[in-house]
C-alpha cells in the first residue's frame, strides 16, 4: 500500500520502489535550481548556503537495512537536515523522523523551533526527547498572520544562511511550515514536505491551512504523502511522479511509539461514558464555537457521560468555550495534555468530537468513533472507511450525530473498528531512506518542481 508512484527497484527490505532518476546524464537542471552547480562542484561561490562544496553526504555504495530506523549508512559527511517546527502537531509528526535521523550516521539534524505555539510546544519537545537548538520566539499577542509570516521568513532566512543546511524539512500546513519552505527556497535549499498533498480545494476552509499547503506544494522537492489520494492530488497539480513518495503518516509511527512507552494517564475523572473533545480551528472561533459549546453542555446534561475538553491556548478559543462550559459537574476542562496523557486519554475514550487533523488520523487506529466538526476534511479516508463522520458545525447536526452514537450500540460498534487508512508505523523509515538515496545522487537532488 505504501509506495512511490514511480518505478524502480526497492532498497534492501523495503516494500516500495526507488524513485527513477530525475534526469538523464548531462541534462541541464531547470526551474529554481537552474543556476546551481552540480553536486561535487564548488557551491560556495554560487550561493551562500545549501549543499556544501566538495562534500558528499554519504559515500556511494552505502548500505541500508529496513525497516529498522537505525539505518546502517556509512557516511563520509552527514547530511545537514534542518527540521523546522513550531506547533505541537508538527512536533508529534516530525519526532519519528528526527529519531530515525538521530539513529543514523548519515544525518546531522538541526532542529529549529519557530515559537509559533511556544507554550504548548516546549513540554511536547521534552516529552518526545527532542532538543531544539534554535528558538525564534516570534509570537506576539493577537498578531496578524501577515505579521507572523514576515517575522518567520526573516528569522528563518537568517538561520538557514548561518547553518547552511543541505535540506529543509517541514510538515503539514502551518504558518511555520510555509515560512520554512519559503525561506529555504529563497536560499536555494531543497525542501522536503512531510504530510504533503492534503487538499480540501477550498482556500477558505480550513484557513489558512489549505492556502499554506498548496503554496508549499509549489516549492517542495520531496512530497512525502500519507496516502495514495494525497499523491493523486499532487499529480493533478502537475507535480512529477519522481518527486512524490507515499509513505503513510508519521503520526501513526509516533502513536505506536508513545503507547509502547506506557507512561500516560487518562484525564477522565469518572467512570461515565467518555467523550473527548478538541476544538481550535480559526474558521470556527467566535459565534460558531460558542454554539458548539452549547452542544457539549447539552451532551453533559444527559447525566450518563463525561465531556473532557483539553483547552487550546488560543485566547479566542477560550473566550468562545469557557463561559458556556465552566462549572458543569460532567464537563472537565483542562490545560492541553502532554502527549503521553493525551494518547492514554484517547485510548480510554468512547467517542471523539474534533476539528483536529491529527486526531482524525490517530483515533481510528485505536478503534474510536470520530465526529469531525468541520465543513470539509482533507482526510476523507477515515470517512470512507466508516470510522469517522463529517458532521459540520451546525449545532443540531452535531447533537443528533453524537446522540445516535451514545444511544445506539450497533451504530457505535459499526464505527468502533481499529481501521488504519493512514499508515503502518514505518513512514519515517521511508522518508529518511529516500533522503539518503537522493543525496547520494546529484541528478536526483536538483530537479524541476513541475513538469
CSV table of C-alpha atoms in Angstrom, one decimal:
chain,number,residue,atom,x,y,z
A,1,UNK,CA,0.0,0.0,0.0
A,2,UNK,CA,2.8,2.4,0.9
A,3,UNK,CA,4.8,3.0,-2.3
A,4,UNK,CA,6.1,5.7,-4.6
A,5,UNK,CA,4.2,6.4,-7.7
A,6,UNK,CA,7.3,5.7,-9.8
A,7,UNK,CA,9.1,2.6,-11.0
A,8,UNK,CA,12.4,1.1,-10.0
A,9,UNK,CA,14.0,-1.4,-7.6
A,10,UNK,CA,13.4,-1.2,-3.9
A,11,UNK,CA,16.1,-0.9,-1.2
A,12,UNK,CA,17.0,-3.9,0.8
A,13,UNK,CA,14.0,-4.9,2.8
A,14,UNK,CA,11.9,-2.1,1.5
A,15,UNK,CA,8.4,-2.7,0.0
A,16,UNK,CA,8.4,0.5,-2.1
A,17,UNK,CA,10.2,1.3,-5.3
A,18,UNK,CA,13.1,3.6,-5.6
A,19,UNK,CA,12.2,6.8,-7.5
A,20,UNK,CA,13.5,6.9,-11.0
A,21,UNK,CA,16.4,9.2,-11.8
A,22,UNK,CA,15.4,12.8,-12.1
A,23,UNK,CA,17.1,13.5,-15.4
A,24,UNK,CA,19.4,11.9,-17.9
A,25,UNK,CA,23.1,12.3,-17.6
A,26,UNK,CA,24.3,15.7,-18.9
A,27,UNK,CA,20.8,17.2,-18.9
A,28,UNK,CA,20.5,20.7,-17.7
A,29,UNK,CA,18.6,21.3,-14.5
A,30,UNK,CA,15.9,24.0,-14.8
A,31,UNK,CA,13.4,25.8,-12.7
A,32,UNK,CA,14.5,27.2,-9.4
A,33,UNK,CA,17.8,25.2,-9.5
A,34,UNK,CA,18.9,26.4,-12.9
A,35,UNK,CA,21.9,28.4,-11.5
A,36,UNK,CA,23.1,25.7,-9.1
A,37,UNK,CA,26.2,23.8,-9.9
A,38,UNK,CA,26.1,20.0,-9.7
A,39,UNK,CA,26.9,18.2,-6.6
A,40,UNK,CA,30.7,17.9,-6.1
A,41,UNK,CA,31.3,21.3,-7.7
A,42,UNK,CA,32.2,24.4,-5.5
A,43,UNK,CA,28.8,25.8,-4.5
A,44,UNK,CA,30.0,28.4,-2.1
A,45,UNK,CA,30.6,30.8,-4.9
A,46,UNK,CA,27.2,30.1,-6.4
A,47,UNK,CA,25.1,30.6,-3.2
A,48,UNK,CA,25.5,31.3,0.5
A,49,UNK,CA,24.1,28.1,1.8
A,50,UNK,CA,22.6,24.7,0.8
A,51,UNK,CA,24.5,21.5,-0.1
A,52,UNK,CA,28.2,22.3,0.6
A,53,UNK,CA,31.2,22.3,-1.6
A,54,UNK,CA,33.5,19.3,-2.0
A,55,UNK,CA,31.3,17.3,0.3
A,56,UNK,CA,29.1,14.3,-0.3
A,57,UNK,CA,26.5,13.5,2.4
A,58,UNK,CA,27.1,9.7,2.1
A,59,UNK,CA,29.6,7.5,0.3
A,60,UNK,CA,28.3,5.8,-2.8
A,61,UNK,CA,27.7,2.1,-2.1
A,62,UNK,CA,26.4,2.8,1.4
A,63,UNK,CA,24.3,0.0,2.7
A,64,UNK,CA,20.8,0.3,4.4
A,65,UNK,CA,18.7,-2.1,6.3
A,66,UNK,CA,15.0,-1.6,6.6
A,67,UNK,CA,12.6,-1.2,8.4
A,68,UNK,CA,15.0,-0.7,11.3
A,69,UNK,CA,15.2,3.1,11.8
A,70,UNK,CA,18.9,2.8,12.8
A,71,UNK,CA,20.0,2.8,9.2
A,72,UNK,CA,23.3,1.2,8.6
A,73,UNK,CA,24.7,4.0,6.5
A,74,UNK,CA,28.4,4.6,6.2
A,75,UNK,CA,28.8,8.4,5.7
A,76,UNK,CA,31.9,10.4,5.0
A,77,UNK,CA,30.0,13.5,5.8
A,78,UNK,CA,26.5,13.6,7.3
A,79,UNK,CA,23.5,15.3,5.7
A,80,UNK,CA,22.7,18.6,7.4
A,81,UNK,CA,18.9,18.3,7.6
A,82,UNK,CA,17.2,21.3,9.1
A,83,UNK,CA,13.8,20.4,10.7
A,84,UNK,CA,11.6,23.4,11.1
A,85,UNK,CA,8.7,23.1,13.6
A,86,UNK,CA,6.6,25.4,15.8
A,87,UNK,CA,3.4,23.6,16.9
A,88,UNK,CA,2.5,20.5,18.9
A,89,UNK,CA,1.2,18.6,15.8
A,90,UNK,CA,4.4,19.4,13.9
A,91,UNK,CA,6.5,18.0,16.9
A,92,UNK,CA,4.4,14.9,17.1
A,93,UNK,CA,4.6,14.1,13.4
A,94,UNK,CA,8.3,15.1,12.9
A,95,UNK,CA,9.5,13.3,16.1
A,96,UNK,CA,9.7,9.9,14.4
A,97,UNK,CA,11.7,11.4,11.5
A,98,UNK,CA,14.1,13.1,14.0
A,99,UNK,CA,14.5,9.9,15.9
A,100,UNK,CA,15.3,8.0,12.7
A,101,UNK,CA,17.9,10.6,11.7
A,102,UNK,CA,19.5,10.7,15.1
A,103,UNK,CA,19.9,6.9,14.9
A,104,UNK,CA,21.7,7.2,11.5
A,105,UNK,CA,25.3,8.3,11.0
A,106,UNK,CA,24.1,9.7,7.6
A,107,UNK,CA,22.4,12.7,9.2
A,108,UNK,CA,23.3,15.7,11.3
A,109,UNK,CA,19.8,17.0,12.3
A,110,UNK,CA,19.3,20.7,13.0
A,111,UNK,CA,16.1,21.4,15.0
A,112,UNK,CA,14.6,24.9,14.7
A,113,UNK,CA,11.6,25.9,16.9
A,114,UNK,CA,9.8,28.9,15.3
A,115,UNK,CA,8.0,29.6,18.6
A,116,UNK,CA,4.6,29.7,16.9
A,117,UNK,CA,2.9,27.8,19.8
A,118,UNK,CA,5.8,28.0,22.2
A,119,UNK,CA,4.0,27.3,25.5
A,120,UNK,CA,2.4,24.2,24.1
A,121,UNK,CA,5.4,23.0,22.1
A,122,UNK,CA,8.2,23.1,24.7
A,123,UNK,CA,6.7,20.5,27.0
A,124,UNK,CA,6.0,18.3,24.0
A,125,UNK,CA,9.6,18.5,22.8
A,126,UNK,CA,10.8,17.4,26.2
A,127,UNK,CA,8.3,14.5,26.2
A,128,UNK,CA,9.5,13.4,22.8
A,129,UNK,CA,13.2,13.8,23.7
A,130,UNK,CA,13.8,16.4,21.0
A,131,UNK,CA,16.1,19.4,21.7
A,132,UNK,CA,15.7,22.4,19.5
A,133,UNK,CA,19.0,24.2,19.2
A,134,UNK,CA,17.3,27.4,17.9
A,135,UNK,CA,14.2,29.1,19.3
A,136,UNK,CA,13.0,32.0,17.2
A,137,UNK,CA,10.2,33.2,19.7
A,138,UNK,CA,8.4,35.1,17.1
A,139,UNK,CA,4.9,35.1,18.6
A,140,UNK,CA,3.1,38.3,19.8
A,141,UNK,CA,-0.3,38.5,21.4
A,142,UNK,CA,-3.1,38.5,18.8
A,143,UNK,CA,-0.7,39.4,15.9
A,144,UNK,CA,-2.0,39.2,12.4
A,145,UNK,CA,-1.0,36.4,10.1
A,146,UNK,CA,0.9,38.8,7.9
A,147,UNK,CA,3.0,40.0,10.9
A,148,UNK,CA,3.8,36.4,11.9
A,149,UNK,CA,4.7,35.4,8.4
A,150,UNK,CA,7.0,38.4,7.9
A,151,UNK,CA,8.8,37.7,11.2
A,152,UNK,CA,9.2,34.0,10.5
A,153,UNK,CA,10.5,34.3,7.0
A,154,UNK,CA,13.1,36.9,8.1
A,155,UNK,CA,14.2,34.8,11.1
A,156,UNK,CA,14.3,31.5,9.3
A,157,UNK,CA,16.3,33.0,6.4
A,158,UNK,CA,18.9,34.2,8.8
A,159,UNK,CA,19.1,30.7,10.4
A,160,UNK,CA,19.4,29.0,7.1
A,161,UNK,CA,22.1,31.3,5.9
A,162,UNK,CA,24.1,30.7,9.1
A,163,UNK,CA,23.7,27.0,9.4
A,164,UNK,CA,23.9,26.1,5.7
A,165,UNK,CA,21.6,23.0,5.7
A,166,UNK,CA,21.5,20.5,2.8
A,167,UNK,CA,17.8,20.1,3.0
A,168,UNK,CA,15.0,21.8,5.0
A,169,UNK,CA,12.2,19.5,6.3
A,170,UNK,CA,8.7,21.0,7.0
A,171,UNK,CA,5.5,19.3,8.0
A,172,UNK,CA,1.9,19.9,7.2
A,173,UNK,CA,0.2,23.2,6.7
A,174,UNK,CA,1.1,25.6,9.5
A,175,UNK,CA,2.4,29.1,9.0
A,176,UNK,CA,5.7,27.8,10.3
A,177,UNK,CA,5.8,25.2,7.6
A,178,UNK,CA,5.0,27.7,4.9
A,179,UNK,CA,7.7,30.1,6.1
A,180,UNK,CA,10.3,27.4,6.4
A,181,UNK,CA,9.6,26.4,2.8
A,182,UNK,CA,9.7,30.0,1.6
A,183,UNK,CA,12.9,30.8,3.4
A,184,UNK,CA,14.6,27.7,2.1
A,185,UNK,CA,13.5,28.3,-1.5
A,186,UNK,CA,14.9,31.9,-1.3
A,187,UNK,CA,18.2,30.5,-0.2
A,188,UNK,CA,18.1,27.7,-2.9
A,189,UNK,CA,17.9,24.9,-0.4
A,190,UNK,CA,15.7,21.9,-1.4
A,191,UNK,CA,12.6,21.4,0.7
A,192,UNK,CA,11.1,18.1,1.9
A,193,UNK,CA,7.4,18.3,2.8
A,194,UNK,CA,6.1,15.7,5.2
A,195,UNK,CA,2.3,15.0,5.0
A,196,UNK,CA,2.1,16.5,1.6
A,197,UNK,CA,-0.8,16.5,-0.8
A,198,UNK,CA,-3.8,17.0,1.6
A,199,UNK,CA,-6.4,19.2,0.0
A,200,UNK,CA,-10.0,20.4,0.5
A,201,UNK,CA,-10.0,22.5,-2.6
A,202,UNK,CA,-11.4,25.4,-0.6
A,203,UNK,CA,-8.8,28.1,0.3
A,204,UNK,CA,-11.1,29.5,2.9
A,205,UNK,CA,-11.7,26.2,4.8
A,206,UNK,CA,-9.5,25.4,6.6
A,207,UNK,CA,-7.9,28.8,6.7
A,208,UNK,CA,-5.0,29.4,6.3
A,209,UNK,CA,-4.0,25.8,6.2
A,210,UNK,CA,-5.3,25.0,2.8
A,211,UNK,CA,-3.5,28.0,1.3
A,212,UNK,CA,-0.3,27.1,3.2
A,213,UNK,CA,-0.2,23.5,1.9
A,214,UNK,CA,-1.0,24.5,-1.7
A,215,UNK,CA,1.9,27.0,-1.6
A,216,UNK,CA,4.3,24.5,-0.1
A,217,UNK,CA,3.3,22.1,-2.8
A,218,UNK,CA,4.7,24.6,-5.4
A,219,UNK,CA,8.0,24.8,-3.6
A,220,UNK,CA,8.9,21.3,-2.3
A,221,UNK,CA,11.4,19.0,-4.0
A,222,UNK,CA,10.2,15.9,-2.0
A,223,UNK,CA,6.5,15.4,-1.4
A,224,UNK,CA,6.1,12.7,1.3
A,225,UNK,CA,2.4,11.9,1.1
A,226,UNK,CA,0.4,10.0,3.7
A,227,UNK,CA,-2.0,8.3,1.3
A,228,UNK,CA,-2.5,7.4,-2.3
A,229,UNK,CA,-5.3,10.0,-2.5
A,230,UNK,CA,-2.9,12.8,-1.4
A,231,UNK,CA,-0.4,11.6,-4.1
A,232,UNK,CA,-3.2,11.9,-6.7
A,233,UNK,CA,-3.9,15.4,-5.7
A,234,UNK,CA,-0.3,16.4,-6.4
A,235,UNK,CA,-0.2,14.6,-9.7
A,236,UNK,CA,-3.4,16.6,-10.7
A,237,UNK,CA,-1.3,19.8,-9.9
A,238,UNK,CA,1.4,18.6,-12.3
A,239,UNK,CA,4.0,17.6,-9.6
A,240,UNK,CA,6.2,14.9,-11.3
A,241,UNK,CA,5.8,11.3,-10.1
A,242,UNK,CA,9.5,11.2,-9.3
A,243,UNK,CA,9.0,13.9,-6.6
A,244,UNK,CA,6.1,12.1,-4.9
A,245,UNK,CA,6.8,9.4,-2.3
A,246,UNK,CA,3.8,7.8,-0.5
A,247,UNK,CA,5.0,6.8,3.0
A,248,UNK,CA,2.0,6.7,5.3
A,249,UNK,CA,1.6,9.3,8.1
A,250,UNK,CA,4.3,9.7,10.7
A,251,UNK,CA,1.6,10.4,13.3
A,252,UNK,CA,0.9,6.6,13.4
A,253,UNK,CA,4.7,5.9,13.9
A,254,UNK,CA,4.6,8.2,16.9
A,255,UNK,CA,1.4,7.0,18.4
A,256,UNK,CA,2.7,3.4,18.4
A,257,UNK,CA,5.9,4.6,19.9
A,258,UNK,CA,4.2,6.6,22.7
A,259,UNK,CA,1.7,3.9,23.7
A,260,UNK,CA,4.6,1.4,23.9
A,261,UNK,CA,6.3,3.7,26.5
A,262,UNK,CA,3.2,3.2,28.7
A,263,UNK,CA,3.8,6.5,30.5
A,264,UNK,CA,0.5,8.3,30.1
A,265,UNK,CA,-2.6,8.6,32.4
A,266,UNK,CA,-6.1,9.2,31.1
A,267,UNK,CA,-7.5,12.6,32.2
A,268,UNK,CA,-11.1,11.5,32.7
A,269,UNK,CA,-12.4,11.9,36.2
A,270,UNK,CA,-15.4,9.5,36.2
A,271,UNK,CA,-16.4,6.0,35.0
A,272,UNK,CA,-19.2,7.5,32.9
A,273,UNK,CA,-19.1,7.2,29.1
A,274,UNK,CA,-16.2,9.2,28.0
A,275,UNK,CA,-16.4,11.9,25.3
A,276,UNK,CA,-13.1,13.5,24.3
A,277,UNK,CA,-13.4,16.9,22.5
A,278,UNK,CA,-10.7,19.0,20.8
A,279,UNK,CA,-11.6,22.4,19.2
A,280,UNK,CA,-9.3,25.1,17.9
A,281,UNK,CA,-9.9,25.9,14.2
A,282,UNK,CA,-9.7,29.6,13.3
A,283,UNK,CA,-12.8,29.4,11.0
A,284,UNK,CA,-15.0,28.1,13.9
A,285,UNK,CA,-13.9,30.7,16.5
A,286,UNK,CA,-16.4,33.2,17.8
A,287,UNK,CA,-20.2,32.6,17.3
A,288,UNK,CA,-19.8,29.1,15.7
A,289,UNK,CA,-17.6,27.8,18.5
A,290,UNK,CA,-20.0,29.3,21.1
A,291,UNK,CA,-22.8,27.3,19.5
A,292,UNK,CA,-20.7,24.1,19.7
A,293,UNK,CA,-20.1,24.8,23.4
A,294,UNK,CA,-23.9,24.7,23.8
A,295,UNK,CA,-24.0,21.3,22.2
A,296,UNK,CA,-21.3,20.0,24.6
A,297,UNK,CA,-23.2,21.3,27.5
A,298,UNK,CA,-26.4,19.5,26.3
A,299,UNK,CA,-24.4,16.3,26.0
A,300,UNK,CA,-23.2,16.7,29.5
A,301,UNK,CA,-26.7,17.3,30.7
A,302,UNK,CA,-27.6,13.7,29.8
A,303,UNK,CA,-26.1,12.5,33.0
A,304,UNK,CA,-24.5,9.4,31.5
A,305,UNK,CA,-21.3,10.8,30.0
A,306,UNK,CA,-18.3,13.0,30.9
A,307,UNK,CA,-17.2,15.5,28.4
A,308,UNK,CA,-13.4,16.2,28.5
A,309,UNK,CA,-12.0,19.3,26.8
A,310,UNK,CA,-8.3,19.9,26.8
A,311,UNK,CA,-8.3,23.6,26.1
A,312,UNK,CA,-6.2,25.2,23.4
A,313,UNK,CA,-4.0,28.1,24.5
A,314,UNK,CA,-5.6,30.5,22.0
A,315,UNK,CA,-7.4,33.3,23.8
A,316,UNK,CA,-10.1,33.3,21.0
A,317,UNK,CA,-10.8,29.6,21.7
A,318,UNK,CA,-11.0,30.1,25.4
A,319,UNK,CA,-13.3,33.1,25.1
A,320,UNK,CA,-15.6,31.1,22.8
A,321,UNK,CA,-15.8,28.0,25.0
A,322,UNK,CA,-15.2,28.6,28.7
A,323,UNK,CA,-18.2,30.9,29.6
A,324,UNK,CA,-20.7,28.2,28.4
A,325,UNK,CA,-18.8,25.1,29.7
A,326,UNK,CA,-17.5,26.2,33.1
A,327,UNK,CA,-18.9,24.9,36.4
A,328,UNK,CA,-20.7,21.9,34.9
A,329,UNK,CA,-20.2,18.8,37.0
A,330,UNK,CA,-20.0,16.5,34.0
A,331,UNK,CA,-17.6,18.7,32.0
A,332,UNK,CA,-13.9,18.5,32.6
A,333,UNK,CA,-11.9,21.4,31.2
A,334,UNK,CA,-8.1,21.1,31.5
A,335,UNK,CA,-5.0,22.6,30.1
A,336,UNK,CA,-3.5,20.9,27.0
A,337,UNK,CA,-2.4,17.4,27.9
A,338,UNK,CA,1.1,16.3,27.4
A,339,UNK,CA,1.4,13.7,24.7
A,340,UNK,CA,1.6,10.6,26.9
A,341,UNK,CA,-1.5,11.6,28.8
A,342,UNK,CA,-3.3,12.6,25.6
A,343,UNK,CA,-2.5,9.2,23.9
A,344,UNK,CA,-3.8,7.4,27.1
A,345,UNK,CA,-6.9,9.6,27.2
A,346,UNK,CA,-7.6,8.9,23.5
A,347,UNK,CA,-7.2,5.2,24.1
A,348,UNK,CA,-9.6,5.4,27.1
A,349,UNK,CA,-12.5,7.4,25.5
A,350,UNK,CA,-15.7,6.1,23.9
A,351,UNK,CA,-16.3,8.9,21.4
A,352,UNK,CA,-14.2,11.7,19.9
A,353,UNK,CA,-15.5,15.1,18.7
A,354,UNK,CA,-12.8,17.1,17.0
A,355,UNK,CA,-11.8,19.6,14.4
A,356,UNK,CA,-8.1,18.5,14.6
A,357,UNK,CA,-6.5,16.8,11.6
A,358,UNK,CA,-4.1,14.7,13.7
A,359,UNK,CA,-6.9,13.3,15.9
A,360,UNK,CA,-8.8,12.2,12.8
A,361,UNK,CA,-5.7,10.1,12.0
A,362,UNK,CA,-4.9,8.8,15.5
A,363,UNK,CA,-8.4,7.8,16.7
A,364,UNK,CA,-9.2,5.3,14.0
A,365,UNK,CA,-6.0,3.4,14.9
A,366,UNK,CA,-7.4,2.8,18.3
A,367,UNK,CA,-11.0,1.9,17.2
A,368,UNK,CA,-12.5,5.2,18.4
A,369,UNK,CA,-15.5,6.7,16.5
A,370,UNK,CA,-14.8,10.2,15.4
A,371,UNK,CA,-17.2,13.0,14.6
A,372,UNK,CA,-15.4,15.7,12.6
A,373,UNK,CA,-16.7,19.1,13.5
A,374,UNK,CA,-15.8,20.8,10.2
A,375,UNK,CA,-17.5,21.6,6.9
A,376,UNK,CA,-14.7,19.9,5.0
A,377,UNK,CA,-11.9,17.5,5.6
A,378,UNK,CA,-8.6,16.8,3.8
A,379,UNK,CA,-8.6,13.3,5.4
A,380,UNK,CA,-11.6,11.6,3.8
A,381,UNK,CA,-10.0,8.2,4.0
A,382,UNK,CA,-11.4,7.7,7.6
A,383,UNK,CA,-14.9,8.8,6.5
A,384,UNK,CA,-14.8,6.3,3.6
A,385,UNK,CA,-13.6,3.6,5.9
A,386,UNK,CA,-16.7,4.2,8.1
A,387,UNK,CA,-14.7,5.1,11.2
A,388,UNK,CA,-15.3,8.9,11.0
A,389,UNK,CA,-18.2,11.1,10.0
A,390,UNK,CA,-18.0,14.7,8.7
A,391,UNK,CA,-20.9,16.3,10.6
A,392,UNK,CA,-20.0,20.0,10.2
A,393,UNK,CA,-20.6,22.7,12.8
A,394,UNK,CA,-24.4,23.1,12.7
A,395,UNK,CA,-25.4,22.5,16.4
A,396,UNK,CA,-28.5,20.4,15.6
A,397,UNK,CA,-26.5,18.1,13.3
A,398,UNK,CA,-23.6,17.7,15.8
A,399,UNK,CA,-26.0,16.9,18.7
A,400,UNK,CA,-28.0,14.4,16.7
A,401,UNK,CA,-24.9,12.5,15.5
A,402,UNK,CA,-23.4,12.3,19.0
A,403,UNK,CA,-26.7,11.2,20.5
A,404,UNK,CA,-27.1,8.4,17.9
A,405,UNK,CA,-23.6,7.1,18.8
A,406,UNK,CA,-24.2,7.3,22.5
A,407,UNK,CA,-27.7,5.7,22.4
A,408,UNK,CA,-27.3,3.1,19.7
A,409,UNK,CA,-24.8,0.3,20.5
A,410,UNK,CA,-25.0,-1.1,16.9
A,411,UNK,CA,-24.3,2.3,15.4
A,412,UNK,CA,-21.3,2.8,17.7
A,413,UNK,CA,-20.0,-0.7,17.1
A,414,UNK,CA,-20.1,-0.1,13.4
A,415,UNK,CA,-17.6,2.7,13.8
A,416,UNK,CA,-15.6,1.4,16.6
A,417,UNK,CA,-13.2,-0.6,14.5
A,418,UNK,CA,-9.4,-0.3,14.5
A,419,UNK,CA,-9.0,0.6,10.9
A,420,UNK,CA,-5.9,2.5,9.9
A,421,UNK,CA,-6.0,4.1,6.4
A,422,UNK,CA,-3.2,6.5,7.3
A,423,UNK,CA,-0.2,4.3,7.9
A,424,UNK,CA,1.6,1.2,9.1
A,425,UNK,CA,4.1,2.8,11.5
A,426,UNK,CA,7.0,2.8,9.1
A,427,UNK,CA,6.6,6.2,7.4
A,428,UNK,CA,9.7,7.8,9.0
A,429,UNK,CA,11.9,5.0,7.8
A,430,UNK,CA,10.8,5.6,4.2
A,431,UNK,CA,11.4,9.3,4.5
A,432,UNK,CA,15.0,9.1,5.7
A,433,UNK,CA,15.8,6.3,3.3
A,434,UNK,CA,14.6,8.4,0.4
A,435,UNK,CA,16.6,11.4,1.5
A,436,UNK,CA,19.8,9.4,1.9
A,437,UNK,CA,19.3,7.7,-1.5
A,438,UNK,CA,18.7,11.0,-3.3
A,439,UNK,CA,21.5,12.8,-1.6
A,440,UNK,CA,23.8,10.1,-3.0
A,441,UNK,CA,22.7,11.0,-6.5
A,442,UNK,CA,23.2,14.6,-7.6
A,443,UNK,CA,20.9,14.4,-10.6
A,444,UNK,CA,18.1,13.4,-8.2
A,445,UNK,CA,18.7,16.3,-5.8
A,446,UNK,CA,18.3,19.2,-8.2
A,447,UNK,CA,15.2,18.6,-10.4
A,448,UNK,CA,12.4,20.8,-11.6
A,449,UNK,CA,9.4,21.1,-9.2
A,450,UNK,CA,6.9,20.8,-12.1
A,451,UNK,CA,6.8,19.1,-15.4
